[in-house]
C-alpha cells in the first residue's frame, strides 16, 4: 500500500454512484437502462444516418483541421482536459443541477471551487413534466463573479431536457471571464 499522503484536491473522489450501478448492472438478470447500454445493435439505416449527420453538410462545415479539432479519449477526457486548461487554484466553476457526478471532481482536481444552480419546479402538481422545470436566472447571475472561470452546461439538461443558451451567453459576455 502506498504511504504517500494524498493531496487535498483528490480527497473524497473515490465515491461515485456509478460504482454501485455498474456492479448491480453486471447481473445478467437485470435489464440495464440506466447507463445507456442497449443490448441490441441499432438498425443499419440508423447507423448510416448518424454517420452522415456527424460529417455535416460539406458546404456548411468549414474547419481548419490543424487548429479547430481536438481528439480526446472520450467525453470525460475532453472535459477533464478543458478544466485543467482553464481553471486555476481558487477559480470558481458553476454547475447546473442535476448534473453528472464527474463534474465536481474535475473542477476540484483543477484547483477550482464549485458552486451550484438548481433547476426548480414551477408546479406543485403530483405529476410534472420537463416544461415545469425552470432555471432561476437571477440565482444563476448571482453566482457569477470575477473568480468564475467556467460554467458546465449539460445541454439539453439531462434528465429534464431544458436549454437556456441565450441567457447564459449574455451573462458570460457580461463577465468575460
PDB file of N, CA and C in Angstrom, residues 62-113:
ATOM      1  N   UNK A  62     -16.866  24.404 -42.379  1.00  0.00           N
ATOM      2  CA  UNK A  62     -15.554  24.920 -42.769  1.00  0.00           C
ATOM      3  C   UNK A  62     -14.665  24.878 -41.529  1.00  0.00           C
ATOM      4  N   UNK A  63     -13.741  23.948 -41.497  1.00  0.00           N
ATOM      5  CA  UNK A  63     -12.864  23.774 -40.347  1.00  0.00           C
ATOM      6  C   UNK A  63     -11.408  23.915 -40.754  1.00  0.00           C
ATOM      7  N   UNK A  64     -10.623  24.471 -39.866  1.00  0.00           N
ATOM      8  CA  UNK A  64      -9.178  24.437 -40.012  1.00  0.00           C
ATOM      9  C   UNK A  64      -8.729  23.185 -39.271  1.00  0.00           C
ATOM     10  N   UNK A  65      -8.404  22.153 -40.016  1.00  0.00           N
ATOM     11  CA  UNK A  65      -8.093  20.860 -39.418  1.00  0.00           C
ATOM     12  C   UNK A  65      -6.909  20.901 -38.461  1.00  0.00           C
ATOM     13  N   UNK A  66      -6.063  21.911 -38.567  1.00  0.00           N
ATOM     14  CA  UNK A  66      -4.894  21.995 -37.703  1.00  0.00           C
ATOM     15  C   UNK A  66      -5.136  22.824 -36.447  1.00  0.00           C
ATOM     16  N   UNK A  67      -6.235  23.585 -36.395  1.00  0.00           N
ATOM     17  CA  UNK A  67      -6.477  24.461 -35.248  1.00  0.00           C
ATOM     18  C   UNK A  67      -7.822  24.248 -34.563  1.00  0.00           C
ATOM     19  N   UNK A  68      -8.774  23.601 -35.217  1.00  0.00           N
ATOM     20  CA  UNK A  68     -10.138  23.577 -34.693  1.00  0.00           C
ATOM     21  C   UNK A  68     -10.670  22.186 -34.367  1.00  0.00           C
ATOM     22  N   UNK A  69      -9.812  21.205 -34.280  1.00  0.00           N
ATOM     23  CA  UNK A  69     -10.251  19.858 -33.939  1.00  0.00           C
ATOM     24  C   UNK A  69      -9.410  19.345 -32.783  1.00  0.00           C
ATOM     25  N   UNK A  70     -10.091  18.837 -31.779  1.00  0.00           N
ATOM     26  CA  UNK A  70      -9.433  18.247 -30.619  1.00  0.00           C
ATOM     27  C   UNK A  70      -9.875  16.800 -30.525  1.00  0.00           C
ATOM     28  N   UNK A  71      -8.919  15.898 -30.466  1.00  0.00           N
ATOM     29  CA  UNK A  71      -9.228  14.480 -30.340  1.00  0.00           C
ATOM     30  C   UNK A  71      -8.892  14.061 -28.918  1.00  0.00           C
ATOM     31  N   UNK A  72      -9.861  13.467 -28.241  1.00  0.00           N
ATOM     32  CA  UNK A  72      -9.655  13.019 -26.858  1.00  0.00           C
ATOM     33  C   UNK A  72     -10.062  11.559 -26.736  1.00  0.00           C
ATOM     34  N   UNK A  73      -9.883  11.033 -25.535  1.00  0.00           N
ATOM     35  CA  UNK A  73     -10.231   9.638 -25.282  1.00  0.00           C
ATOM     36  C   UNK A  73     -11.701   9.472 -24.909  1.00  0.00           C
ATOM     37  N   UNK A  74     -12.489  10.511 -25.032  1.00  0.00           N
ATOM     38  CA  UNK A  74     -13.913  10.433 -24.721  1.00  0.00           C
ATOM     39  C   UNK A  74     -14.390  11.697 -24.042  1.00  0.00           C
ATOM     40  N   UNK A  75     -15.657  11.698 -23.661  1.00  0.00           N
ATOM     41  CA  UNK A  75     -16.258  12.866 -23.029  1.00  0.00           C
ATOM     42  C   UNK A  75     -15.580  13.255 -21.731  1.00  0.00           C
ATOM     43  N   UNK A  76     -15.300  12.269 -20.882  1.00  0.00           N
ATOM     44  CA  UNK A  76     -14.633  12.572 -19.620  1.00  0.00           C
ATOM     45  C   UNK A  76     -13.246  13.162 -19.862  1.00  0.00           C
ATOM     46  N   UNK A  77     -12.508  12.570 -20.793  1.00  0.00           N
ATOM     47  CA  UNK A  77     -11.159  13.057 -21.080  1.00  0.00           C
ATOM     48  C   UNK A  77     -11.153  14.468 -21.622  1.00  0.00           C
ATOM     49  N   UNK A  78     -12.109  14.781 -22.492  1.00  0.00           N
ATOM     50  CA  UNK A  78     -12.152  16.129 -23.057  1.00  0.00           C
ATOM     51  C   UNK A  78     -12.541  17.155 -22.003  1.00  0.00           C
ATOM     52  N   UNK A  79     -13.504  16.819 -21.157  1.00  0.00           N
ATOM     53  CA  UNK A  79     -13.916  17.749 -20.107  1.00  0.00           C
ATOM     54  C   UNK A  79     -12.802  17.929 -19.080  1.00  0.00           C
ATOM     55  N   UNK A  80     -12.147  16.837 -18.704  1.00  0.00           N
ATOM     56  CA  UNK A  80     -11.045  16.928 -17.748  1.00  0.00           C
ATOM     57  C   UNK A  80      -9.927  17.816 -18.304  1.00  0.00           C
ATOM     58  N   UNK A  81      -9.567  17.599 -19.559  1.00  0.00           N
ATOM     59  CA  UNK A  81      -8.506  18.407 -20.178  1.00  0.00           C
ATOM     60  C   UNK A  81      -8.896  19.879 -20.241  1.00  0.00           C
ATOM     61  N   UNK A  82     -10.146  20.155 -20.559  1.00  0.00           N
ATOM     62  CA  UNK A  82     -10.624  21.534 -20.615  1.00  0.00           C
ATOM     63  C   UNK A  82     -10.544  22.190 -19.247  1.00  0.00           C
ATOM     64  N   UNK A  83     -10.982  21.476 -18.212  1.00  0.00           N
ATOM     65  CA  UNK A  83     -10.931  22.027 -16.851  1.00  0.00           C
ATOM     66  C   UNK A  83      -9.486  22.302 -16.438  1.00  0.00           C
ATOM     67  N   UNK A  84      -8.585  21.389 -16.749  1.00  0.00           N
ATOM     68  CA  UNK A  84      -7.182  21.586 -16.397  1.00  0.00           C
ATOM     69  C   UNK A  84      -6.597  22.794 -17.128  1.00  0.00           C
ATOM     70  N   UNK A  85      -7.046  23.031 -18.351  1.00  0.00           N
ATOM     71  CA  UNK A  85      -6.523  24.146 -19.137  1.00  0.00           C
ATOM     72  C   UNK A  85      -7.080  25.495 -18.692  1.00  0.00           C
ATOM     73  N   UNK A  86      -8.331  25.532 -18.238  1.00  0.00           N
ATOM     74  CA  UNK A  86      -8.984  26.812 -17.953  1.00  0.00           C
ATOM     75  C   UNK A  86      -8.999  27.225 -16.490  1.00  0.00           C
ATOM     76  N   UNK A  87      -9.054  26.265 -15.585  1.00  0.00           N
ATOM     77  CA  UNK A  87      -9.300  26.563 -14.176  1.00  0.00           C
ATOM     78  C   UNK A  87      -7.999  26.560 -13.384  1.00  0.00           C
ATOM     79  N   UNK A  88      -7.801  27.632 -12.619  1.00  0.00           N
ATOM     80  CA  UNK A  88      -6.632  27.769 -11.746  1.00  0.00           C
ATOM     81  C   UNK A  88      -7.073  27.616 -10.295  1.00  0.00           C
ATOM     82  N   UNK A  89      -6.110  27.462  -9.408  1.00  0.00           N
ATOM     83  CA  UNK A  89      -6.380  27.381  -7.973  1.00  0.00           C
ATOM     84  C   UNK A  89      -7.211  28.587  -7.534  1.00  0.00           C
ATOM     85  N   UNK A  90      -8.351  28.328  -6.877  1.00  0.00           N
ATOM     86  CA  UNK A  90      -9.206  29.399  -6.374  1.00  0.00           C
ATOM     87  C   UNK A  90     -10.257  29.906  -7.341  1.00  0.00           C
ATOM     88  N   UNK A  91     -10.199  29.495  -8.610  1.00  0.00           N
ATOM     89  CA  UNK A  91     -11.239  29.883  -9.563  1.00  0.00           C
ATOM     90  C   UNK A  91     -12.543  29.175  -9.212  1.00  0.00           C
ATOM     91  N   UNK A  92     -13.635  29.687  -9.734  1.00  0.00           N
ATOM     92  CA  UNK A  92     -14.935  29.075  -9.478  1.00  0.00           C
ATOM     93  C   UNK A  92     -15.508  28.460 -10.749  1.00  0.00           C
ATOM     94  N   UNK A  93     -16.178  27.334 -10.558  1.00  0.00           N
ATOM     95  CA  UNK A  93     -16.843  26.610 -11.633  1.00  0.00           C
ATOM     96  C   UNK A  93     -18.314  26.479 -11.252  1.00  0.00           C
ATOM     97  N   UNK A  94     -19.204  26.980 -12.100  1.00  0.00           N
ATOM     98  CA  UNK A  94     -20.641  26.881 -11.852  1.00  0.00           C
ATOM     99  C   UNK A  94     -21.152  25.609 -12.520  1.00  0.00           C
ATOM    100  N   UNK A  95     -21.919  24.834 -11.764  1.00  0.00           N
ATOM    101  CA  UNK A  95     -22.505  23.600 -12.282  1.00  0.00           C
ATOM    102  C   UNK A  95     -24.017  23.679 -12.088  1.00  0.00           C
ATOM    103  N   UNK A  96     -24.753  23.438 -13.168  1.00  0.00           N
ATOM    104  CA  UNK A  96     -26.212  23.474 -13.094  1.00  0.00           C
ATOM    105  C   UNK A  96     -26.720  22.075 -12.747  1.00  0.00           C
ATOM    106  N   UNK A  97     -27.530  22.017 -11.668  1.00  0.00           N
ATOM    107  CA  UNK A  97     -28.083  20.736 -11.215  1.00  0.00           C
ATOM    108  C   UNK A  97     -29.418  20.467 -11.901  1.00  0.00           C
ATOM    109  N   UNK A  98     -29.722  19.206 -12.232  1.00  0.00           N
ATOM    110  CA  UNK A  98     -28.951  17.999 -11.981  1.00  0.00           C
ATOM    111  C   UNK A  98     -27.763  17.905 -12.925  1.00  0.00           C
ATOM    112  N   UNK A  99     -26.752  17.134 -12.501  1.00  0.00           N
ATOM    113  CA  UNK A  99     -25.534  17.012 -13.293  1.00  0.00           C
ATOM    114  C   UNK A  99     -24.918  15.633 -13.096  1.00  0.00           C
ATOM    115  N   UNK A 100     -23.975  15.294 -13.964  1.00  0.00           N
ATOM    116  CA  UNK A 100     -23.245  14.038 -13.835  1.00  0.00           C
ATOM    117  C   UNK A 100     -22.234  14.169 -12.706  1.00  0.00           C
ATOM    118  N   UNK A 101     -22.015  13.082 -12.006  1.00  0.00           N
ATOM    119  CA  UNK A 101     -21.171  13.121 -10.813  1.00  0.00           C
ATOM    120  C   UNK A 101     -19.697  13.401 -11.099  1.00  0.00           C
ATOM    121  N   UNK A 102     -19.264  13.351 -12.339  1.00  0.00           N
ATOM    122  CA  UNK A 102     -17.847  13.593 -12.644  1.00  0.00           C
ATOM    123  C   UNK A 102     -17.489  15.079 -12.659  1.00  0.00           C
ATOM    124  N   UNK A 103     -18.466  15.977 -12.742  1.00  0.00           N
ATOM    125  CA  UNK A 103     -18.165  17.399 -12.884  1.00  0.00           C
ATOM    126  C   UNK A 103     -17.470  17.988 -11.659  1.00  0.00           C
ATOM    127  N   UNK A 104     -17.941  17.658 -10.472  1.00  0.00           N
ATOM    128  CA  UNK A 104     -17.351  18.218  -9.247  1.00  0.00           C
ATOM    129  C   UNK A 104     -15.898  17.779  -9.083  1.00  0.00           C
ATOM    130  N   UNK A 105     -15.580  16.478  -9.200  1.00  0.00           N
ATOM    131  CA  UNK A 105     -14.176  16.084  -9.063  1.00  0.00           C
ATOM    132  C   UNK A 105     -13.256  16.729 -10.096  1.00  0.00           C
ATOM    133  N   UNK A 106     -13.753  16.924 -11.313  1.00  0.00           N
ATOM    134  CA  UNK A 106     -12.921  17.546 -12.348  1.00  0.00           C
ATOM    135  C   UNK A 106     -12.601  18.992 -11.994  1.00  0.00           C
ATOM    136  N   UNK A 107     -13.587  19.717 -11.502  1.00  0.00           N
ATOM    137  CA  UNK A 107     -13.339  21.093 -11.067  1.00  0.00           C
ATOM    138  C   UNK A 107     -12.390  21.143  -9.889  1.00  0.00           C
ATOM    139  N   UNK A 108     -12.588  20.232  -8.938  1.00  0.00           N
ATOM    140  CA  UNK A 108     -11.746  20.192  -7.742  1.00  0.00           C
ATOM    141  C   UNK A 108     -10.304  19.832  -8.091  1.00  0.00           C
ATOM    142  N   UNK A 109     -10.120  18.868  -8.993  1.00  0.00           N
ATOM    143  CA  UNK A 109      -8.757  18.466  -9.361  1.00  0.00           C
ATOM    144  C   UNK A 109      -8.014  19.573 -10.093  1.00  0.00           C
ATOM    145  N   UNK A 110      -8.743  20.482 -10.718  1.00  0.00           N
ATOM    146  CA  UNK A 110      -8.104  21.619 -11.382  1.00  0.00           C
ATOM    147  C   UNK A 110      -7.791  22.738 -10.390  1.00  0.00           C
ATOM    148  N   UNK A 111      -8.224  22.561  -9.136  1.00  0.00           N
ATOM    149  CA  UNK A 111      -7.979  23.584  -8.121  1.00  0.00           C
ATOM    150  C   UNK A 111      -9.146  24.522  -7.923  1.00  0.00           C
ATOM    151  N   UNK A 112     -10.246  24.271  -8.617  1.00  0.00           N
ATOM    152  CA  UNK A 112     -11.393  25.166  -8.547  1.00  0.00           C
ATOM    153  C   UNK A 112     -12.348  24.852  -7.411  1.00  0.00           C
ATOM    154  N   UNK A 113     -13.183  25.827  -7.136  1.00  0.00           N
ATOM    155  CA  UNK A 113     -14.282  25.669  -6.181  1.00  0.00           C
ATOM    156  C   UNK A 113     -15.560  25.574  -7.006  1.00  0.00           C
TER     157      UNK A 113
END
